[in-house]
PDB file of C-alpha atoms in Angstrom:
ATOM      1  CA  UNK A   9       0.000   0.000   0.000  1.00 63.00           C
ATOM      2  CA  UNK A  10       2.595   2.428   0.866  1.00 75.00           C
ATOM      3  CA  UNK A  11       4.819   1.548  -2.035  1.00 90.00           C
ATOM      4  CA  UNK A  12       5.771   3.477  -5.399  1.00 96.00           C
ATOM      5  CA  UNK A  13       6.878   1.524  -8.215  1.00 96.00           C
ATOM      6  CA  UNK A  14       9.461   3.314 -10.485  1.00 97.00           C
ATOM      7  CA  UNK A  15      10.282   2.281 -14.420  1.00 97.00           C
ATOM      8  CA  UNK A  16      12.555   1.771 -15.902  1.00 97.00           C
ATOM      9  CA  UNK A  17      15.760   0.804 -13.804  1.00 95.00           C
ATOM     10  CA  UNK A  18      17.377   2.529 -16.344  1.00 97.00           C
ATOM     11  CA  UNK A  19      17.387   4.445 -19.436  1.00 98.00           C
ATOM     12  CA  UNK A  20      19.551   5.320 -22.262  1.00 98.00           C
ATOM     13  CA  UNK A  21      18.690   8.616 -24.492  1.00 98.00           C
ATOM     14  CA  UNK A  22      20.062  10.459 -27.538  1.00 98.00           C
ATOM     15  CA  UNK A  23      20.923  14.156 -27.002  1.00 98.00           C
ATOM     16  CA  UNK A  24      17.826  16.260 -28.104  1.00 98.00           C
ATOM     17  CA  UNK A  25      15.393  13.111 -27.345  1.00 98.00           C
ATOM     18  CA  UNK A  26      12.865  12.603 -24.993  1.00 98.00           C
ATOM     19  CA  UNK A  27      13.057  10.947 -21.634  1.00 98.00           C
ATOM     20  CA  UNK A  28      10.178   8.952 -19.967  1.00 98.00           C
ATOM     21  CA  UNK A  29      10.525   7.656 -16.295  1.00 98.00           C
ATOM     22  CA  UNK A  30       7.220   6.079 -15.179  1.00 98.00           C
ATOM     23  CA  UNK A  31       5.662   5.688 -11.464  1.00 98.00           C
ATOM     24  CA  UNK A  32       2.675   3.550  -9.991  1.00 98.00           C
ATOM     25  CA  UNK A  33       1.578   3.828  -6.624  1.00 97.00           C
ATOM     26  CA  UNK A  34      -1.516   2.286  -4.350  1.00 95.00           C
ATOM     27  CA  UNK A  35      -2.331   4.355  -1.527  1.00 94.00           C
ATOM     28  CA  UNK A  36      -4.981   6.779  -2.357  1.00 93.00           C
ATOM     29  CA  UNK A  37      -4.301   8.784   0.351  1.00 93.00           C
ATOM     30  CA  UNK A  38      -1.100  10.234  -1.607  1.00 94.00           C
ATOM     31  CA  UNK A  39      -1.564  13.791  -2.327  1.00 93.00           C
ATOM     32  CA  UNK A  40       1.875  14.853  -3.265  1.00 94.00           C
ATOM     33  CA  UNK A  41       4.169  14.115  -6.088  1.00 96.00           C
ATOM     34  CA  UNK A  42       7.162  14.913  -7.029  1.00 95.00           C
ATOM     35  CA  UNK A  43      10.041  14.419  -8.475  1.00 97.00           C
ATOM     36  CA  UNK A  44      13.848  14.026  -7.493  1.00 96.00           C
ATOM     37  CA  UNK A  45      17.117  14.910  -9.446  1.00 97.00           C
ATOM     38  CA  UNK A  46      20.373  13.181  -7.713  1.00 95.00           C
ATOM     39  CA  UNK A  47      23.437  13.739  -8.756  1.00 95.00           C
ATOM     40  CA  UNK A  48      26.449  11.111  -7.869  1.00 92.00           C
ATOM     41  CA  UNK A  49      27.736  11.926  -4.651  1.00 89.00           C
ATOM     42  CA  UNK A  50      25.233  14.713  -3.832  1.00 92.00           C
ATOM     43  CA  UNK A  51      21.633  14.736  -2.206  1.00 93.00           C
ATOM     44  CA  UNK A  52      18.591  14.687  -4.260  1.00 95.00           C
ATOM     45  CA  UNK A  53      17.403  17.823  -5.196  1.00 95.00           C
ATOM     46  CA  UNK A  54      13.715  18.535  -5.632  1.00 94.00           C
ATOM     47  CA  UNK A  55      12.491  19.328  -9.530  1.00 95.00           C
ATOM     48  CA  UNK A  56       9.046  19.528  -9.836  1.00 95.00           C
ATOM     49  CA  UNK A  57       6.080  17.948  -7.764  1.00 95.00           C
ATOM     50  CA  UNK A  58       2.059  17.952  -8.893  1.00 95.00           C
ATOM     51  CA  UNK A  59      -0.753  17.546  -6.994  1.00 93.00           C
ATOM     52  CA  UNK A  60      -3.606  15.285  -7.915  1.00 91.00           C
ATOM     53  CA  UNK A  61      -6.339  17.886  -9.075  1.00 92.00           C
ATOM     54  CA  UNK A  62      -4.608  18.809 -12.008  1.00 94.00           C
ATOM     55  CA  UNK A  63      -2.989  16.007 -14.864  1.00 95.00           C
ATOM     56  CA  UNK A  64      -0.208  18.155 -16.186  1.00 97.00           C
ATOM     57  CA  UNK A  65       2.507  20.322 -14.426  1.00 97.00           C
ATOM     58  CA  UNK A  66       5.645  21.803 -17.303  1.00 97.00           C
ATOM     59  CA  UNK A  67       8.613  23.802 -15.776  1.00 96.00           C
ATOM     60  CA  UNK A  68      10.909  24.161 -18.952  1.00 97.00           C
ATOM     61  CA  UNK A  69      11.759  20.977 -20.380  1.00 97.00           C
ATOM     62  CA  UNK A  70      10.398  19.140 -17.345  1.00 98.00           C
ATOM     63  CA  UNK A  71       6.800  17.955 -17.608  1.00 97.00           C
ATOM     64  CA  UNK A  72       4.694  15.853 -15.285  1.00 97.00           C
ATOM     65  CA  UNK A  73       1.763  13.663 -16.639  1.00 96.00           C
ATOM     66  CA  UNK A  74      -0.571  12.602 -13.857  1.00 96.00           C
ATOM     67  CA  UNK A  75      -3.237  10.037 -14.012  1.00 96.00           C
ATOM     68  CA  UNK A  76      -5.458   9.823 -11.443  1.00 94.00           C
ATOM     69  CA  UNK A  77      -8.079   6.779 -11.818  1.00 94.00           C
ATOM     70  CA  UNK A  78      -4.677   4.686 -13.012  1.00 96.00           C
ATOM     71  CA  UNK A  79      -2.572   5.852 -10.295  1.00 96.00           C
ATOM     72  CA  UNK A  80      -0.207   6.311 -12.446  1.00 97.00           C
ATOM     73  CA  UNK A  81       2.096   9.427 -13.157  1.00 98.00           C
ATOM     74  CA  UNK A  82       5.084  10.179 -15.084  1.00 98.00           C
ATOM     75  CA  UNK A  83       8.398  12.690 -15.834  1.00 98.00           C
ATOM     76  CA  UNK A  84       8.924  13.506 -19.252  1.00 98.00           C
ATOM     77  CA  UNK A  85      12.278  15.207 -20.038  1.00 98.00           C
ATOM     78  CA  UNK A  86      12.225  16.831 -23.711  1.00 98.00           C
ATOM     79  CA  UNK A  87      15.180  17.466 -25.758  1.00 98.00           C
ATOM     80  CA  UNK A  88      17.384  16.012 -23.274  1.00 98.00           C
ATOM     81  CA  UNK A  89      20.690  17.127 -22.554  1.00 98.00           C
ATOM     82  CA  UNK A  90      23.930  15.042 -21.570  1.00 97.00           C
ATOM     83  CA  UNK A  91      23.525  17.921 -18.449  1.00 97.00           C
ATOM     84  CA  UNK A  92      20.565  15.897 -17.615  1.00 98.00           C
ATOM     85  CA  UNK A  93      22.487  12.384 -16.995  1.00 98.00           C
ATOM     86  CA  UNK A  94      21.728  11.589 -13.072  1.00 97.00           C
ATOM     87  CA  UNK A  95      19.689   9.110 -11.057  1.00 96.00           C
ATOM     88  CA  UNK A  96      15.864  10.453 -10.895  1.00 97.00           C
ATOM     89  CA  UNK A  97      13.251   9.366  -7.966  1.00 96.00           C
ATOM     90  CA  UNK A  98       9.562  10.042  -7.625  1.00 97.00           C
ATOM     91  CA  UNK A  99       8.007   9.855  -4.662  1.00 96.00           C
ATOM     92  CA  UNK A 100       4.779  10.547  -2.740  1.00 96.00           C
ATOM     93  CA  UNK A 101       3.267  11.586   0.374  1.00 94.00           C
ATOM     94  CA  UNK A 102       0.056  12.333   1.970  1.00 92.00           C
ATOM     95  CA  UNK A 103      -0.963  14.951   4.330  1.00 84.00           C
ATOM     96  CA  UNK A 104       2.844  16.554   3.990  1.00 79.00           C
ATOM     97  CA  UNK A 105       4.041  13.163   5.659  1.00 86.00           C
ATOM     98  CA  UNK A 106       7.214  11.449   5.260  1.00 91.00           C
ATOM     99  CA  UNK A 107       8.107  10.695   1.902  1.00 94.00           C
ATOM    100  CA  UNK A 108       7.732   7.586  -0.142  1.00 94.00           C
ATOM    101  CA  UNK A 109      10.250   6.840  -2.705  1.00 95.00           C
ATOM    102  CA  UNK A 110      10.588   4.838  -5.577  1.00 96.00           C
ATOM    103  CA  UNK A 111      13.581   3.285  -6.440  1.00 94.00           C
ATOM    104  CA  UNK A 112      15.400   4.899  -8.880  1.00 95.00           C
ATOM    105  CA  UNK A 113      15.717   5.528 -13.094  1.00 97.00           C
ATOM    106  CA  UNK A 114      19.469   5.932 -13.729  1.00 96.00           C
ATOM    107  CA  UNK A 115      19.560   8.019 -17.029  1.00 98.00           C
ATOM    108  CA  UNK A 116      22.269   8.461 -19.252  1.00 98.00           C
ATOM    109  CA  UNK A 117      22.194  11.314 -22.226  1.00 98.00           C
ATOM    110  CA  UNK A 118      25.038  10.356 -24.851  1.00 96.00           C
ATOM    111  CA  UNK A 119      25.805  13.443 -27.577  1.00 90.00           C
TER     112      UNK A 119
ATOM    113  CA  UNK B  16      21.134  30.946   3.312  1.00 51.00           C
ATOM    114  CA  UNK B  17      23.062  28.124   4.134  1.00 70.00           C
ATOM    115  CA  UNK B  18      21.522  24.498   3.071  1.00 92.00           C
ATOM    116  CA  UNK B  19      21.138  21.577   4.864  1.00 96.00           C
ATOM    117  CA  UNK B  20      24.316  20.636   6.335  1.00 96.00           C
ATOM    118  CA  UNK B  21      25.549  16.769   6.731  1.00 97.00           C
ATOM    119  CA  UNK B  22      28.518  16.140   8.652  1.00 97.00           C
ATOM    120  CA  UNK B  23      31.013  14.392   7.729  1.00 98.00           C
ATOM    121  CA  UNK B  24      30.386  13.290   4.505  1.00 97.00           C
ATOM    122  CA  UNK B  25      32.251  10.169   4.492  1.00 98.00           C
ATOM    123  CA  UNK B  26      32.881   8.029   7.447  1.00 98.00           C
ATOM    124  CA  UNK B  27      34.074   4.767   8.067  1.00 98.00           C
ATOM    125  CA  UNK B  28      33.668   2.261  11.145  1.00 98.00           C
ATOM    126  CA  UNK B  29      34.665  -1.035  12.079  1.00 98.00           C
ATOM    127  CA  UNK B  30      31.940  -3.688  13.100  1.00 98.00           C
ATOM    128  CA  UNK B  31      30.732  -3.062  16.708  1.00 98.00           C
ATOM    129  CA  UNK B  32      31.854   0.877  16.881  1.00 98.00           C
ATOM    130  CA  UNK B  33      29.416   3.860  17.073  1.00 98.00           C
ATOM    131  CA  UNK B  34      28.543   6.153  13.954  1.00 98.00           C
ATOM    132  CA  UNK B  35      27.057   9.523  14.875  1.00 98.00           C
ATOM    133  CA  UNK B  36      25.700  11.369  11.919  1.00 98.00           C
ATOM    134  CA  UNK B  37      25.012  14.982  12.315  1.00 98.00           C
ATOM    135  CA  UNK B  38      22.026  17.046  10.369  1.00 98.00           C
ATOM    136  CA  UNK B  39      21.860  21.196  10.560  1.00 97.00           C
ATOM    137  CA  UNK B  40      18.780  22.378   9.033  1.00 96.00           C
ATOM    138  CA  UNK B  41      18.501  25.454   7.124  1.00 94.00           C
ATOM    139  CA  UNK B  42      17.691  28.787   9.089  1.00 91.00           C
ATOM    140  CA  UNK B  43      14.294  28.878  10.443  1.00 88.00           C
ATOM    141  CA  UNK B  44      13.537  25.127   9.758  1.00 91.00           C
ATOM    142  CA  UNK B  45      12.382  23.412  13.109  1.00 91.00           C
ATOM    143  CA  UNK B  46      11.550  19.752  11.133  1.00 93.00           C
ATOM    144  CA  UNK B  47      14.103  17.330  10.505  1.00 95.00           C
ATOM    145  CA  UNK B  48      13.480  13.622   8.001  1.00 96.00           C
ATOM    146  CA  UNK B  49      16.438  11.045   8.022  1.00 97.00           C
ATOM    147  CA  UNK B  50      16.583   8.702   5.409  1.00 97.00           C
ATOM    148  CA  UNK B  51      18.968   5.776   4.364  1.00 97.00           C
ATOM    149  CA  UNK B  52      19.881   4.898   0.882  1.00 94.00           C
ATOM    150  CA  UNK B  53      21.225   1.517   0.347  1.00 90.00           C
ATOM    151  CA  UNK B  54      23.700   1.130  -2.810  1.00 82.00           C
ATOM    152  CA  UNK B  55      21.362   1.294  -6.253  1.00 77.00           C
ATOM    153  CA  UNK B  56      18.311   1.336  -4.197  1.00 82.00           C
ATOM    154  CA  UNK B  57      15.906   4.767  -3.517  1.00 86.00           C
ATOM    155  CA  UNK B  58      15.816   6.585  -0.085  1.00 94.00           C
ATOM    156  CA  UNK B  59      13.783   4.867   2.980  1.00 96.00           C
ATOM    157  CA  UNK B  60      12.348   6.725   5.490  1.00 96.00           C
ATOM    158  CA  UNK B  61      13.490   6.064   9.004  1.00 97.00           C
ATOM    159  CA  UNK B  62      12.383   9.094  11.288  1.00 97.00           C
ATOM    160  CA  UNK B  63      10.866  12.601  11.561  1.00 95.00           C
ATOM    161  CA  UNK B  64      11.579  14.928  14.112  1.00 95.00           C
ATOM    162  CA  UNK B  65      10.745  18.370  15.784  1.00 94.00           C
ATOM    163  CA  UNK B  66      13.078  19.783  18.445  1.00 92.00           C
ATOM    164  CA  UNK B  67      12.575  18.351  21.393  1.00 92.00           C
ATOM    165  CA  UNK B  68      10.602  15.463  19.985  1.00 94.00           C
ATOM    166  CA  UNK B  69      10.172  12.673  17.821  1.00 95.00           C
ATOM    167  CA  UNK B  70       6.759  12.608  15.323  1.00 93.00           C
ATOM    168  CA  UNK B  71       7.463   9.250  13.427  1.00 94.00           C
ATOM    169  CA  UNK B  72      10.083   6.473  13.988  1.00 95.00           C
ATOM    170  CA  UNK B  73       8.031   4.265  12.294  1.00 94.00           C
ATOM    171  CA  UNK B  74      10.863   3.595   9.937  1.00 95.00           C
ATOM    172  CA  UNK B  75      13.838   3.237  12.173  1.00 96.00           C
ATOM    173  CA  UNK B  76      15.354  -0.376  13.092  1.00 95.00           C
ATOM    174  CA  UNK B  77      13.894  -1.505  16.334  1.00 91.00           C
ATOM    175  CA  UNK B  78      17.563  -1.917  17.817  1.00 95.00           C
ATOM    176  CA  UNK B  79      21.114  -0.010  17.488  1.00 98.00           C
ATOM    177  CA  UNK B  80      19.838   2.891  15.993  1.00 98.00           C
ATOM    178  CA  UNK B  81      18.397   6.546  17.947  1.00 98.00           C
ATOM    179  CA  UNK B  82      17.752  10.292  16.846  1.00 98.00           C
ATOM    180  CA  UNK B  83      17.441  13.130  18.853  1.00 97.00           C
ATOM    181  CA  UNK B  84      16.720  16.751  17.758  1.00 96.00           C
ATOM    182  CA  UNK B  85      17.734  18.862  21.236  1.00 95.00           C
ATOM    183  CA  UNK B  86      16.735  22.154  21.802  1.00 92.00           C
ATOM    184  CA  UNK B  87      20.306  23.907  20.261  1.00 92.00           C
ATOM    185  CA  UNK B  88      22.427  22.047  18.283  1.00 94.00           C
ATOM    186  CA  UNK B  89      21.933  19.602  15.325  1.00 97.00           C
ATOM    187  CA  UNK B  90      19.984  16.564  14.759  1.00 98.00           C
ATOM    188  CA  UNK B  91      21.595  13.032  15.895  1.00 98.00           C
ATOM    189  CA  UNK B  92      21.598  10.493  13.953  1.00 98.00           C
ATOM    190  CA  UNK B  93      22.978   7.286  16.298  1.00 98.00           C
ATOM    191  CA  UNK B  94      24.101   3.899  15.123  1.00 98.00           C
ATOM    192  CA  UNK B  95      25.425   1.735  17.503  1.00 98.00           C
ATOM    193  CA  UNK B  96      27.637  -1.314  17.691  1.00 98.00           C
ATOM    194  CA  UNK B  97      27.570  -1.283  13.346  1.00 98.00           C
ATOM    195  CA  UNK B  98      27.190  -3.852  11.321  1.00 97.00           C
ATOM    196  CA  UNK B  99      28.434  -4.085   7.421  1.00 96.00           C
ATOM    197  CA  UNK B 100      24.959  -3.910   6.510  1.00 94.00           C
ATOM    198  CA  UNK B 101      24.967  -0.199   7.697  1.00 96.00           C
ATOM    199  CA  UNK B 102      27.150   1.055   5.180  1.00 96.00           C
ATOM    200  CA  UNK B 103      24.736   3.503   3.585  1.00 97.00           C
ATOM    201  CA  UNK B 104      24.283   6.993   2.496  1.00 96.00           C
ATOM    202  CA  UNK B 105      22.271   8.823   5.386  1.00 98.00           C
ATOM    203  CA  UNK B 106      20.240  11.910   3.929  1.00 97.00           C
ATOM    204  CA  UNK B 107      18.656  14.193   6.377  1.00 97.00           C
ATOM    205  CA  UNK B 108      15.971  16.749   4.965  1.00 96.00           C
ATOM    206  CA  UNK B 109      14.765  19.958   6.766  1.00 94.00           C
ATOM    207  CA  UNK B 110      11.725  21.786   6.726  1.00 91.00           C
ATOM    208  CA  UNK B 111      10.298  24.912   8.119  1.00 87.00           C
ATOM    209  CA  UNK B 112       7.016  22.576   9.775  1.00 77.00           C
ATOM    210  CA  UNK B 113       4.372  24.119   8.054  1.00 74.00           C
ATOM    211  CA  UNK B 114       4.598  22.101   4.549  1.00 75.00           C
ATOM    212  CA  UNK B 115       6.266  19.466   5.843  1.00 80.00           C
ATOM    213  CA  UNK B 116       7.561  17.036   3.486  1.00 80.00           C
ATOM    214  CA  UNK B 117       5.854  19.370   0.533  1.00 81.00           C
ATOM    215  CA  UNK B 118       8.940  22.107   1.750  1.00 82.00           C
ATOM    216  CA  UNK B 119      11.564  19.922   2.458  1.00 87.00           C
ATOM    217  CA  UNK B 120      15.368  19.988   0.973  1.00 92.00           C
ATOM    218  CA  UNK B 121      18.278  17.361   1.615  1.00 95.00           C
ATOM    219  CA  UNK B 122      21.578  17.452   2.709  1.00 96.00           C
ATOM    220  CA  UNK B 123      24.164  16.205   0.840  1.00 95.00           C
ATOM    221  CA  UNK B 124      24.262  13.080   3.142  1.00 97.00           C
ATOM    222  CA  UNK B 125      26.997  10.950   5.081  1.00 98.00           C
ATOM    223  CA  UNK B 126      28.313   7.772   3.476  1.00 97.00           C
ATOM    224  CA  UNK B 127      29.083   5.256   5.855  1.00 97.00           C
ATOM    225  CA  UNK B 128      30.924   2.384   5.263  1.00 97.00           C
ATOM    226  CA  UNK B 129      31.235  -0.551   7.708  1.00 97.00           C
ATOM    227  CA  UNK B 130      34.709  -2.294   7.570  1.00 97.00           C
TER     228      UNK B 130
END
């Protein structure tokens, strides 16, 4: 119930292309999503987070698809940039309680 | 504004010593998350805390391991008498209280290895 399943493990993109990370989660009670950029060595740093009453959040190249009745939402990263290679988490959390994470899409942007 | 600071960043113990991980939230944030991150795996919660008192431990091992967040001074992370399946990056997060989670930002963590 409290689990968020991430896919894929990992992903390889052409620069320019577009990335797609996918998450799944059960509890209904989740209210917050968002996403994670991590860096090697550093500590994830927040990018952009939706909330379930609307399906679409963009920041720049950086949109979030959310689907409500599926329980499903995703990251899409357009025209990605070798800048963009780094390990990405979503998570989720209800009632601004701890956060859930999922377990990781290592992406890698070759030129 | 100073971020979250983690101190140290790397430190290593032999089997059965204690590892105390330190957490200094940013100015004005009064909440404190600690989670561990296990090689290739996401972050686990393991405790949230206010000063003077602990909201959810719900994710913390049942032995060896305590937090404390006094009054003045950073949060404590405390493992005792460690084991190799310890070695970890620890990542505390602070937030001001009101958004909690929503308005939280991580440190850059500890890495602790176990020898």
């Amino acid at each position: 119930q409290q689990q968020v399943k991430q896919s894929p493990q990992s992903l390889i993109v052409q620069k320019g292309g577009i990335s797609i990370i996918n998450c799944a989660y059960e509890n209904t009670a989740f209210d917050y999503f968002p996403w994670y950029q991590q860096f090697p060595g550093k500590g994830p740093a927040l990018l952009i987070a939706i909330r379930p009453d609307v399906s679409e959040k963009k920041e720049g190249r950086f949109t979030i698809s959310f689907n409500k009745s599926a329980k499903q939402f995703s990251l899409h990263i357009m025209d990605s940039q070798p800048g963009d290679s780094a390990t990405y988490f979503c998570a989720a959390s209800a009632n601004t309680d701890k956060l859930i994470f999922g377990t990781g899409t290592r992406l890698q942007v070759f030129p | 504004n100073a971020g979250v600071m983690q101190n140290p960043r790397h430190l290593v113990r032999r089997r059965g010593q204690e590892a105390r991980l330190r957490c200094s939230p940013m100015k004005g944030h009064s909440h404190v998350y600690w989670y561990r991150q296990l090689p290739e795996e996401g972050l686990k919660f393991m405790v949230y805390l206010q000063k003077e008192n602990i909201i959810d431990e719900s994710g913390m091992p049942k032995e060896r391991f305590s937090a404390e967040f006094p009054k003045e001074g950073p949060s404590i992370l405390r493992i005792q008498q460690v084991v190799r399946g310890d070695s970890a990056a620890y990542f505390c997060a602070s937030s001001p209280g009101t958004g909690g989670s929503t308005e939280a930002f991580f440190g850059q963590g500890t890495r602790l290895t176990v020898v």
